[in-house]
Amino acid sequence: MKVFQKEIKLKPKARGFHLVTGEIMGWINEIEDFKTGIFHVFIKHTSAGLTINENADPTVRDDFESHFNEMVPENMPYYKHTAEGPDDMPAHIKASLLGTSLQIPVTNGKLNLGIWQGIYLCEHRDHASGRKLVVTITGEK
Amino acid sequence: MKVFQKEIKLKPKARGFHLVTGEIMGWINEIEDFKTGIFHVFIKHTSAGLTINENADPTVRDDFESHFNEMVPENMPYYKHTAEGPDDMPAHIKASLLGTSLQIPVTNGKLNLGIWQGIYLCEHRDHASGRKLVVTITGEK
Amino acid sequence: MKVFQKEIKLKPKARGFHLVTGEIMGWINEIEDFKTGIFHVFIKHTSAGLTINENADPTVRDDFESHFNEMVPENMPYYKHTAEGPDDMPAHIKASLLGTSLQIPVTNGKLNLGIWQGIYLCEHRDHASGRKLVVTITGEK
């Protein structure tokens, strides 16, 4: 068994949900060396998240943005953490609802995703820099 | 350290939350060989999820279904992804809220769950086929 | 590659969101031996969860408690699982929304968190005992 680890930085994204499977995997050719294992990706931020969902119709990502804004609205009267702008506290809550890491099986040197699955970067801030990810693969070569 | 990996298919389920610890583990006798490690289970779909919750009273699963339908209703006016039916877009959002994979410690050849914990398949479509899972165990034998 | 595993018990906490990175890591000096790997922490309960969010301003944790109470209210008319009190069924749903485990990269003997990230125990019951966690580290020494 071996471990591979690399820190990468995604290009800055607009607020919303973005399909980033290709952008991430462009940095991680080393996955080809793993016959069986787990691909783990972690985001080093508290106002953006990672999730897996449909990789085809882009309106799915639009509907995610609409519905998360409905479930976690800005300017709720009970928010106390407001100094960094109205998008900040909702961003923290959305990030925890969606989660900070993904774990995906690796089989024969590739992510073993379903045919409709892709990795989303969930960007919850209005004006964010590029987000830092740590990719770790553990498995047999 | 060793890796074990197997793809399995659950029997089709009605929309709702289903306790599937037994159905999954019936396929994975190989866990007995692992002294210490992590059991990882991944669902290869974007309209169903996996979670861990109470394994005793079935009304807990009923209440999950009721509350997720309240938090993520069908036919919201802002949904654009509607071509596959009113249950489809809510299914995608629920799947991401609950998540695509579980990681459970393995201790002495068994899942080290709390006494009240079980694995739920969260089926969000009205008419779904059997769902495909990939189980990966990494650990010491 | 090696595996380390230990079961620990946190001190009882009031209902709400608590920063527990220090309390957990005080039990896990063994992380120093791992050069590269994954730190996995699992909670053996169905009415409390784990998440990663901002480690600085405590009002972020207050706002999490306020908003989760809004998203998952007590005494909804459709709840059937009510025998253990009004805080019980919402606690189960919140636990699944936030999740039962965290996976964090380990780099040079330390958690490789972002500078603003910390581990939260999400305590959803009004009167809970100390919560049991299982920590598993897999990686190269």
PDB file of N, CA and C in Angstrom, chain A residues 4-88:
ATOM      1  N   PHE A   4      -0.289   8.807  -1.829  1.00  0.00           N
ATOM      2  CA  PHE A   4       0.135   9.954  -2.639  1.00  0.00           C
ATOM      3  C   PHE A   4      -0.618  11.164  -2.116  1.00  0.00           C
ATOM      4  N   GLN A   5       0.063  12.318  -2.031  1.00  0.00           N
ATOM      5  CA  GLN A   5      -0.618  13.537  -1.564  1.00  0.00           C
ATOM      6  C   GLN A   5      -0.096  14.756  -2.321  1.00  0.00           C
ATOM      7  N   LYS A   6      -1.026  15.641  -2.691  1.00  0.00           N
ATOM      8  CA  LYS A   6      -0.633  16.869  -3.393  1.00  0.00           C
ATOM      9  C   LYS A   6      -1.624  17.981  -3.061  1.00  0.00           C
ATOM     10  N   GLU A   7      -1.100  19.192  -2.828  1.00  0.00           N
ATOM     11  CA  GLU A   7      -1.971  20.352  -2.633  1.00  0.00           C
ATOM     12  C   GLU A   7      -2.096  21.099  -3.948  1.00  0.00           C
ATOM     13  N   ILE A   8      -3.329  21.430  -4.337  1.00  0.00           N
ATOM     14  CA  ILE A   8      -3.556  22.141  -5.596  1.00  0.00           C
ATOM     15  C   ILE A   8      -4.436  23.359  -5.326  1.00  0.00           C
ATOM     16  N   LYS A   9      -4.495  24.266  -6.280  1.00  0.00           N
ATOM     17  CA  LYS A   9      -5.322  25.464  -6.139  1.00  0.00           C
ATOM     18  C   LYS A   9      -6.179  25.608  -7.389  1.00  0.00           C
ATOM     19  N   LEU A  10      -7.492  25.653  -7.196  1.00  0.00           N
ATOM     20  CA  LEU A  10      -8.403  25.833  -8.332  1.00  0.00           C
ATOM     21  C   LEU A  10      -8.409  27.294  -8.772  1.00  0.00           C
ATOM     22  N   LYS A  11      -8.760  27.517 -10.028  1.00  0.00           N
ATOM     23  CA  LYS A  11      -8.961  28.894 -10.498  1.00  0.00           C
ATOM     24  C   LYS A  11     -10.141  29.516  -9.758  1.00  0.00           C
ATOM     25  N   PRO A  12     -10.138  30.842  -9.521  1.00  0.00           N
ATOM     26  CA  PRO A  12     -11.275  31.482  -8.837  1.00  0.00           C
ATOM     27  C   PRO A  12     -12.576  31.244  -9.609  1.00  0.00           C
ATOM     28  N   LYS A  13     -13.663  31.090  -8.859  1.00  0.00           N
ATOM     29  CA  LYS A  13     -14.971  30.805  -9.456  1.00  0.00           C
ATOM     30  C   LYS A  13     -16.002  31.825  -8.964  1.00  0.00           C
ATOM     31  N   ALA A  14     -17.005  32.087  -9.774  1.00  0.00           N
ATOM     32  CA  ALA A  14     -18.143  32.902  -9.347  1.00  0.00           C
ATOM     33  C   ALA A  14     -18.967  32.134  -8.310  1.00  0.00           C
ATOM     34  N   ARG A  15     -19.746  32.857  -7.520  1.00  0.00           N
ATOM     35  CA  ARG A  15     -20.673  32.204  -6.603  1.00  0.00           C
ATOM     36  C   ARG A  15     -21.557  31.235  -7.372  1.00  0.00           C
ATOM     37  N   GLY A  16     -21.675  30.004  -6.856  1.00  0.00           N
ATOM     38  CA  GLY A  16     -22.496  29.005  -7.522  1.00  0.00           C
ATOM     39  C   GLY A  16     -21.831  27.642  -7.459  1.00  0.00           C
ATOM     40  N   PHE A  17     -22.391  26.697  -8.189  1.00  0.00           N
ATOM     41  CA  PHE A  17     -21.930  25.312  -8.191  1.00  0.00           C
ATOM     42  C   PHE A  17     -21.234  25.026  -9.530  1.00  0.00           C
ATOM     43  N   HIS A  18     -20.013  24.486  -9.456  1.00  0.00           N
ATOM     44  CA  HIS A  18     -19.164  24.323 -10.636  1.00  0.00           C
ATOM     45  C   HIS A  18     -18.660  22.886 -10.752  1.00  0.00           C
ATOM     46  N   LEU A  19     -18.775  22.342 -11.938  1.00  0.00           N
ATOM     47  CA  LEU A  19     -18.258  20.997 -12.208  1.00  0.00           C
ATOM     48  C   LEU A  19     -16.741  21.072 -12.377  1.00  0.00           C
ATOM     49  N   VAL A  20     -15.973  20.433 -11.504  1.00  0.00           N
ATOM     50  CA  VAL A  20     -14.516  20.598 -11.506  1.00  0.00           C
ATOM     51  C   VAL A  20     -13.763  19.273 -11.591  1.00  0.00           C
ATOM     52  N   THR A  21     -14.431  18.199 -11.974  1.00  0.00           N
ATOM     53  CA  THR A  21     -13.736  16.903 -12.073  1.00  0.00           C
ATOM     54  C   THR A  21     -12.500  17.023 -12.969  1.00  0.00           C
ATOM     55  N   GLY A  22     -12.686  17.633 -14.132  1.00  0.00           N
ATOM     56  CA  GLY A  22     -11.581  17.745 -15.086  1.00  0.00           C
ATOM     57  C   GLY A  22     -10.457  18.628 -14.564  1.00  0.00           C
ATOM     58  N   GLU A  23     -10.814  19.761 -13.959  1.00  0.00           N
ATOM     59  CA  GLU A  23      -9.776  20.668 -13.448  1.00  0.00           C
ATOM     60  C   GLU A  23      -8.939  19.987 -12.362  1.00  0.00           C
ATOM     61  N   ILE A  24      -9.604  19.235 -11.469  1.00  0.00           N
ATOM     62  CA  ILE A  24      -8.855  18.533 -10.412  1.00  0.00           C
ATOM     63  C   ILE A  24      -7.992  17.433 -11.010  1.00  0.00           C
ATOM     64  N   MET A  25      -8.583  16.586 -11.841  1.00  0.00           N
ATOM     65  CA  MET A  25      -7.845  15.406 -12.311  1.00  0.00           C
ATOM     66  C   MET A  25      -6.697  15.782 -13.252  1.00  0.00           C
ATOM     67  N   GLY A  26      -6.769  16.974 -13.860  1.00  0.00           N
ATOM     68  CA  GLY A  26      -5.647  17.461 -14.660  1.00  0.00           C
ATOM     69  C   GLY A  26      -4.362  17.613 -13.857  1.00  0.00           C
ATOM     70  N   TRP A  27      -4.485  17.743 -12.536  1.00  0.00           N
ATOM     71  CA  TRP A  27      -3.334  17.860 -11.635  1.00  0.00           C
ATOM     72  C   TRP A  27      -2.862  16.512 -11.087  1.00  0.00           C
ATOM     73  N   ILE A  28      -3.640  15.446 -11.288  1.00  0.00           N
ATOM     74  CA  ILE A  28      -3.403  14.217 -10.522  1.00  0.00           C
ATOM     75  C   ILE A  28      -3.201  13.018 -11.449  1.00  0.00           C
ATOM     76  N   ASN A  29      -2.215  13.104 -12.321  1.00  0.00           N
ATOM     77  CA  ASN A  29      -1.898  11.963 -13.184  1.00  0.00           C
ATOM     78  C   ASN A  29      -1.489  10.736 -12.372  1.00  0.00           C
ATOM     79  N   GLU A  30      -1.002  10.964 -11.168  1.00  0.00           N
ATOM     80  CA  GLU A  30      -0.496   9.867 -10.336  1.00  0.00           C
ATOM     81  C   GLU A  30      -1.575   8.844 -10.009  1.00  0.00           C
ATOM     82  N   ILE A  31      -2.854   9.162 -10.186  1.00  0.00           N
ATOM     83  CA  ILE A  31      -3.913   8.186  -9.915  1.00  0.00           C
ATOM     84  C   ILE A  31      -3.737   6.937 -10.784  1.00  0.00           C
ATOM     85  N   GLU A  32      -3.137   7.102 -11.965  1.00  0.00           N
ATOM     86  CA  GLU A  32      -2.961   5.962 -12.883  1.00  0.00           C
ATOM     87  C   GLU A  32      -2.147   4.826 -12.270  1.00  0.00           C
ATOM     88  N   ASP A  33      -1.319   5.162 -11.265  1.00  0.00           N
ATOM     89  CA  ASP A  33      -0.464   4.146 -10.638  1.00  0.00           C
ATOM     90  C   ASP A  33      -1.211   3.286  -9.620  1.00  0.00           C
ATOM     91  N   PHE A  34      -2.430   3.684  -9.238  1.00  0.00           N
ATOM     92  CA  PHE A  34      -3.141   2.964  -8.181  1.00  0.00           C
ATOM     93  C   PHE A  34      -4.142   1.979  -8.785  1.00  0.00           C
ATOM     94  N   LYS A  35      -3.967   0.718  -8.440  1.00  0.00           N
ATOM     95  CA  LYS A  35      -4.877  -0.309  -8.946  1.00  0.00           C
ATOM     96  C   LYS A  35      -6.210  -0.264  -8.190  1.00  0.00           C
ATOM     97  N   THR A  36      -6.148  -0.155  -6.874  1.00  0.00           N
ATOM     98  CA  THR A  36      -7.342  -0.162  -6.025  1.00  0.00           C
ATOM     99  C   THR A  36      -7.082   0.745  -4.837  1.00  0.00           C
ATOM    100  N   GLY A  37      -8.058   1.567  -4.483  1.00  0.00           N
ATOM    101  CA  GLY A  37      -7.853   2.414  -3.318  1.00  0.00           C
ATOM    102  C   GLY A  37      -8.941   3.441  -3.163  1.00  0.00           C
ATOM    103  N   ILE A  38      -8.606   4.511  -2.441  1.00  0.00           N
ATOM    104  CA  ILE A  38      -9.531   5.615  -2.180  1.00  0.00           C
ATOM    105  C   ILE A  38      -8.861   6.937  -2.563  1.00  0.00           C
ATOM    106  N   PHE A  39      -9.604   7.744  -3.317  1.00  0.00           N
ATOM    107  CA  PHE A  39      -9.215   9.104  -3.678  1.00  0.00           C
ATOM    108  C   PHE A  39      -9.943  10.025  -2.714  1.00  0.00           C
ATOM    109  N   HIS A  40      -9.186  10.847  -1.992  1.00  0.00           N
ATOM    110  CA  HIS A  40      -9.742  11.726  -0.966  1.00  0.00           C
ATOM    111  C   HIS A  40      -9.399  13.155  -1.349  1.00  0.00           C
ATOM    112  N   VAL A  41     -10.396  14.038  -1.380  1.00  0.00           N
ATOM    113  CA  VAL A  41     -10.121  15.445  -1.682  1.00  0.00           C
ATOM    114  C   VAL A  41     -10.764  16.310  -0.598  1.00  0.00           C
ATOM    115  N   PHE A  42      -9.961  17.238  -0.081  1.00  0.00           N
ATOM    116  CA  PHE A  42     -10.318  18.058   1.082  1.00  0.00           C
ATOM    117  C   PHE A  42     -10.170  19.524   0.712  1.00  0.00           C
ATOM    118  N   ILE A  43     -11.141  20.364   1.084  1.00  0.00           N
ATOM    119  CA  ILE A  43     -11.056  21.797   0.806  1.00  0.00           C
ATOM    120  C   ILE A  43     -10.656  22.536   2.080  1.00  0.00           C
ATOM    121  N   LYS A  44      -9.635  23.398   1.973  1.00  0.00           N
ATOM    122  CA  LYS A  44      -9.058  24.054   3.162  1.00  0.00           C
ATOM    123  C   LYS A  44      -9.752  25.390   3.469  1.00  0.00           C
ATOM    124  N   HIS A  45     -11.080  25.432   3.337  1.00  0.00           N
ATOM    125  CA  HIS A  45     -11.832  26.674   3.506  1.00  0.00           C
ATOM    126  C   HIS A  45     -13.142  26.388   4.232  1.00  0.00           C
ATOM    127  N   THR A  46     -13.733  27.447   4.809  1.00  0.00           N
ATOM    128  CA  THR A  46     -14.965  27.282   5.590  1.00  0.00           C
ATOM    129  C   THR A  46     -16.163  27.976   4.941  1.00  0.00           C
ATOM    130  N   SER A  47     -15.986  28.507   3.750  1.00  0.00           N
ATOM    131  CA  SER A  47     -17.119  29.156   3.068  1.00  0.00           C
ATOM    132  C   SER A  47     -17.297  28.629   1.651  1.00  0.00           C
ATOM    133  N   ALA A  48     -16.762  27.440   1.395  1.00  0.00           N
ATOM    134  CA  ALA A  48     -16.971  26.733   0.132  1.00  0.00           C
ATOM    135  C   ALA A  48     -16.949  25.241   0.457  1.00  0.00           C
ATOM    136  N   GLY A  49     -17.591  24.444  -0.369  1.00  0.00           N
ATOM    137  CA  GLY A  49     -17.673  23.003  -0.091  1.00  0.00           C
ATOM    138  C   GLY A  49     -17.452  22.184  -1.338  1.00  0.00           C
ATOM    139  N   LEU A  50     -17.529  20.868  -1.139  1.00  0.00           N
ATOM    140  CA  LEU A  50     -17.390  19.909  -2.231  1.00  0.00           C
ATOM    141  C   LEU A  50     -18.576  18.956  -2.178  1.00  0.00           C
ATOM    142  N   THR A  51     -19.115  18.602  -3.330  1.00  0.00           N
ATOM    143  CA  THR A  51     -20.132  17.564  -3.356  1.00  0.00           C
ATOM    144  C   THR A  51     -20.034  16.836  -4.692  1.00  0.00           C
ATOM    145  N   ILE A  52     -20.759  15.724  -4.795  1.00  0.00           N
ATOM    146  CA  ILE A  52     -20.842  14.964  -6.043  1.00  0.00           C
ATOM    147  C   ILE A  52     -22.280  15.019  -6.511  1.00  0.00           C
ATOM    148  N   ASN A  53     -22.475  15.398  -7.785  1.00  0.00           N
ATOM    149  CA  ASN A  53     -23.820  15.346  -8.342  1.00  0.00           C
ATOM    150  C   ASN A  53     -23.763  15.276  -9.860  1.00  0.00           C
ATOM    151  N   GLU A  54     -24.891  15.541 -10.513  1.00  0.00           N
ATOM    152  CA  GLU A  54     -25.017  15.275 -11.954  1.00  0.00           C
ATOM    153  C   GLU A  54     -24.034  16.074 -12.795  1.00  0.00           C
ATOM    154  N   ASN A  55     -23.374  15.365 -13.712  1.00  0.00           N
ATOM    155  CA  ASN A  55     -22.320  15.981 -14.531  1.00  0.00           C
ATOM    156  C   ASN A  55     -22.801  16.427 -15.915  1.00  0.00           C
ATOM    157  N   ALA A  56     -24.113  16.365 -16.170  1.00  0.00           N
ATOM    158  CA  ALA A  56     -24.602  16.586 -17.540  1.00  0.00           C
ATOM    159  C   ALA A  56     -25.292  17.945 -17.670  1.00  0.00           C
ATOM    160  N   ASP A  57     -26.525  18.057 -17.259  1.00  0.00           N
ATOM    161  CA  ASP A  57     -27.325  19.264 -17.486  1.00  0.00           C
ATOM    162  C   ASP A  57     -26.892  20.383 -16.532  1.00  0.00           C
ATOM    163  N   PRO A  58     -26.400  21.524 -17.069  1.00  0.00           N
ATOM    164  CA  PRO A  58     -25.932  22.603 -16.174  1.00  0.00           C
ATOM    165  C   PRO A  58     -27.049  23.250 -15.357  1.00  0.00           C
ATOM    166  N   THR A  59     -28.319  23.067 -15.727  1.00  0.00           N
ATOM    167  CA  THR A  59     -29.388  23.660 -14.913  1.00  0.00           C
ATOM    168  C   THR A  59     -29.498  22.979 -13.556  1.00  0.00           C
ATOM    169  N   VAL A  60     -28.961  21.762 -13.423  1.00  0.00           N
ATOM    170  CA  VAL A  60     -28.921  21.143 -12.083  1.00  0.00           C
ATOM    171  C   VAL A  60     -28.104  22.029 -11.146  1.00  0.00           C
ATOM    172  N   ARG A  61     -26.957  22.530 -11.638  1.00  0.00           N
ATOM    173  CA  ARG A  61     -26.128  23.397 -10.781  1.00  0.00           C
ATOM    174  C   ARG A  61     -26.836  24.724 -10.483  1.00  0.00           C
ATOM    175  N   ASP A  62     -27.555  25.274 -11.457  1.00  0.00           N
ATOM    176  CA  ASP A  62     -28.328  26.497 -11.190  1.00  0.00           C
ATOM    177  C   ASP A  62     -29.368  26.256 -10.092  1.00  0.00           C
ATOM    178  N   ASP A  63     -30.040  25.109 -10.162  1.00  0.00           N
ATOM    179  CA  ASP A  63     -31.094  24.816  -9.186  1.00  0.00           C
ATOM    180  C   ASP A  63     -30.504  24.581  -7.790  1.00  0.00           C
ATOM    181  N   PHE A  64     -29.299  24.012  -7.718  1.00  0.00           N
ATOM    182  CA  PHE A  64     -28.620  23.914  -6.423  1.00  0.00           C
ATOM    183  C   PHE A  64     -28.432  25.317  -5.827  1.00  0.00           C
ATOM    184  N   GLU A  65     -27.917  26.246  -6.641  1.00  0.00           N
ATOM    185  CA  GLU A  65     -27.677  27.606  -6.128  1.00  0.00           C
ATOM    186  C   GLU A  65     -28.996  28.234  -5.660  1.00  0.00           C
ATOM    187  N   SER A  66     -30.053  28.101  -6.457  1.00  0.00           N
ATOM    188  CA  SER A  66     -31.349  28.686  -6.073  1.00  0.00           C
ATOM    189  C   SER A  66     -31.856  28.086  -4.770  1.00  0.00           C
ATOM    190  N   HIS A  67     -31.778  26.753  -4.671  1.00  0.00           N
ATOM    191  CA  HIS A  67     -32.371  26.133  -3.496  1.00  0.00           C
ATOM    192  C   HIS A  67     -31.542  26.352  -2.231  1.00  0.00           C
ATOM    193  N   PHE A  68     -30.223  26.340  -2.342  1.00  0.00           N
ATOM    194  CA  PHE A  68     -29.421  26.625  -1.142  1.00  0.00           C
ATOM    195  C   PHE A  68     -29.625  28.069  -0.662  1.00  0.00           C
ATOM    196  N   ASN A  69     -29.866  28.989  -1.584  1.00  0.00           N
ATOM    197  CA  ASN A  69     -30.175  30.361  -1.160  1.00  0.00           C
ATOM    198  C   ASN A  69     -31.530  30.446  -0.451  1.00  0.00           C
ATOM    199  N   GLU A  70     -32.436  29.559  -0.803  1.00  0.00           N
ATOM    200  CA  GLU A  70     -33.750  29.489  -0.139  1.00  0.00           C
ATOM    201  C   GLU A  70     -33.632  28.831   1.249  1.00  0.00           C
ATOM    202  N   MET A  71     -32.850  27.758   1.323  1.00  0.00           N
ATOM    203  CA  MET A  71     -32.700  27.015   2.592  1.00  0.00           C
ATOM    204  C   MET A  71     -31.849  27.763   3.612  1.00  0.00           C
ATOM    205  N   VAL A  72     -30.897  28.543   3.101  1.00  0.00           N
ATOM    206  CA  VAL A  72     -29.966  29.271   3.989  1.00  0.00           C
ATOM    207  C   VAL A  72     -29.911  30.712   3.506  1.00  0.00           C
ATOM    208  N   PRO A  73     -30.943  31.520   3.840  1.00  0.00           N
ATOM    209  CA  PRO A  73     -31.029  32.871   3.283  1.00  0.00           C
ATOM    210  C   PRO A  73     -30.001  33.826   3.914  1.00  0.00           C
ATOM    211  N   GLU A  74     -29.723  34.891   3.205  1.00  0.00           N
ATOM    212  CA  GLU A  74     -28.935  35.989   3.773  1.00  0.00           C
ATOM    213  C   GLU A  74     -29.814  36.810   4.715  1.00  0.00           C
ATOM    214  N   ASN A  75     -29.146  37.564   5.593  1.00  0.00           N
ATOM    215  CA  ASN A  75     -29.810  38.573   6.432  1.00  0.00           C
ATOM    216  C   ASN A  75     -30.892  38.023   7.366  1.00  0.00           C
ATOM    217  N   MET A  76     -30.726  36.786   7.837  1.00  0.00           N
ATOM    218  CA  MET A  76     -31.694  36.295   8.816  1.00  0.00           C
ATOM    219  C   MET A  76     -31.519  37.117  10.103  1.00  0.00           C
ATOM    220  N   PRO A  77     -32.628  37.451  10.777  1.00  0.00           N
ATOM    221  CA  PRO A  77     -32.515  38.378  11.922  1.00  0.00           C
ATOM    222  C   PRO A  77     -31.681  37.819  13.068  1.00  0.00           C
ATOM    223  N   TYR A  78     -31.532  36.489  13.142  1.00  0.00           N
ATOM    224  CA  TYR A  78     -30.780  35.906  14.253  1.00  0.00           C
ATOM    225  C   TYR A  78     -29.285  35.787  13.968  1.00  0.00           C
ATOM    226  N   TYR A  79     -28.814  36.122  12.791  1.00  0.00           N
ATOM    227  CA  TYR A  79     -27.372  36.037  12.537  1.00  0.00           C
ATOM    228  C   TYR A  79     -26.626  37.092  13.360  1.00  0.00           C
ATOM    229  N   LYS A  80     -25.599  36.666  14.073  1.00  0.00           N
ATOM    230  CA  LYS A  80     -24.723  37.595  14.813  1.00  0.00           C
ATOM    231  C   LYS A  80     -23.415  37.840  14.068  1.00  0.00           C
ATOM    232  N   HIS A  81     -22.978  36.863  13.264  1.00  0.00           N
ATOM    233  CA  HIS A  81     -21.684  36.940  12.574  1.00  0.00           C
ATOM    234  C   HIS A  81     -21.902  37.624  11.225  1.00  0.00           C
ATOM    235  N   THR A  82     -21.975  38.967  11.239  1.00  0.00           N
ATOM    236  CA  THR A  82     -22.369  39.708  10.047  1.00  0.00           C
ATOM    237  C   THR A  82     -21.283  40.656   9.539  1.00  0.00           C
ATOM    238  N   ALA A  83     -20.150  40.725  10.226  1.00  0.00           N
ATOM    239  CA  ALA A  83     -19.141  41.748   9.901  1.00  0.00           C
ATOM    240  C   ALA A  83     -18.528  41.572   8.515  1.00  0.00           C
ATOM    241  N   GLU A  84     -18.526  40.336   7.996  1.00  0.00           N
ATOM    242  CA  GLU A  84     -17.860  40.106   6.707  1.00  0.00           C
ATOM    243  C   GLU A  84     -18.832  40.124   5.522  1.00  0.00           C
ATOM    244  N   GLY A  85     -20.047  40.650   5.738  1.00  0.00           N
ATOM    245  CA  GLY A  85     -20.986  40.792   4.617  1.00  0.00           C
ATOM    246  C   GLY A  85     -22.109  39.772   4.693  1.00  0.00           C
ATOM    247  N   PRO A  86     -23.220  40.059   3.987  1.00  0.00           N
ATOM    248  CA  PRO A  86     -24.410  39.202   4.085  1.00  0.00           C
ATOM    249  C   PRO A  86     -24.215  37.805   3.496  1.00  0.00           C
ATOM    250  N   ASP A  87     -23.215  37.630   2.611  1.00  0.00           N
ATOM    251  CA  ASP A  87     -22.995  36.303   2.026  1.00  0.00           C
ATOM    252  C   ASP A  87     -22.136  35.412   2.917  1.00  0.00           C
ATOM    253  N   ASP A  88     -21.557  35.953   4.001  1.00  0.00           N
ATOM    254  CA  ASP A  88     -20.538  35.202   4.738  1.00  0.00           C
ATOM    255  C   ASP A  88     -21.122  34.121   5.645  1.00  0.00           C
TER     256      ASP A  88
END
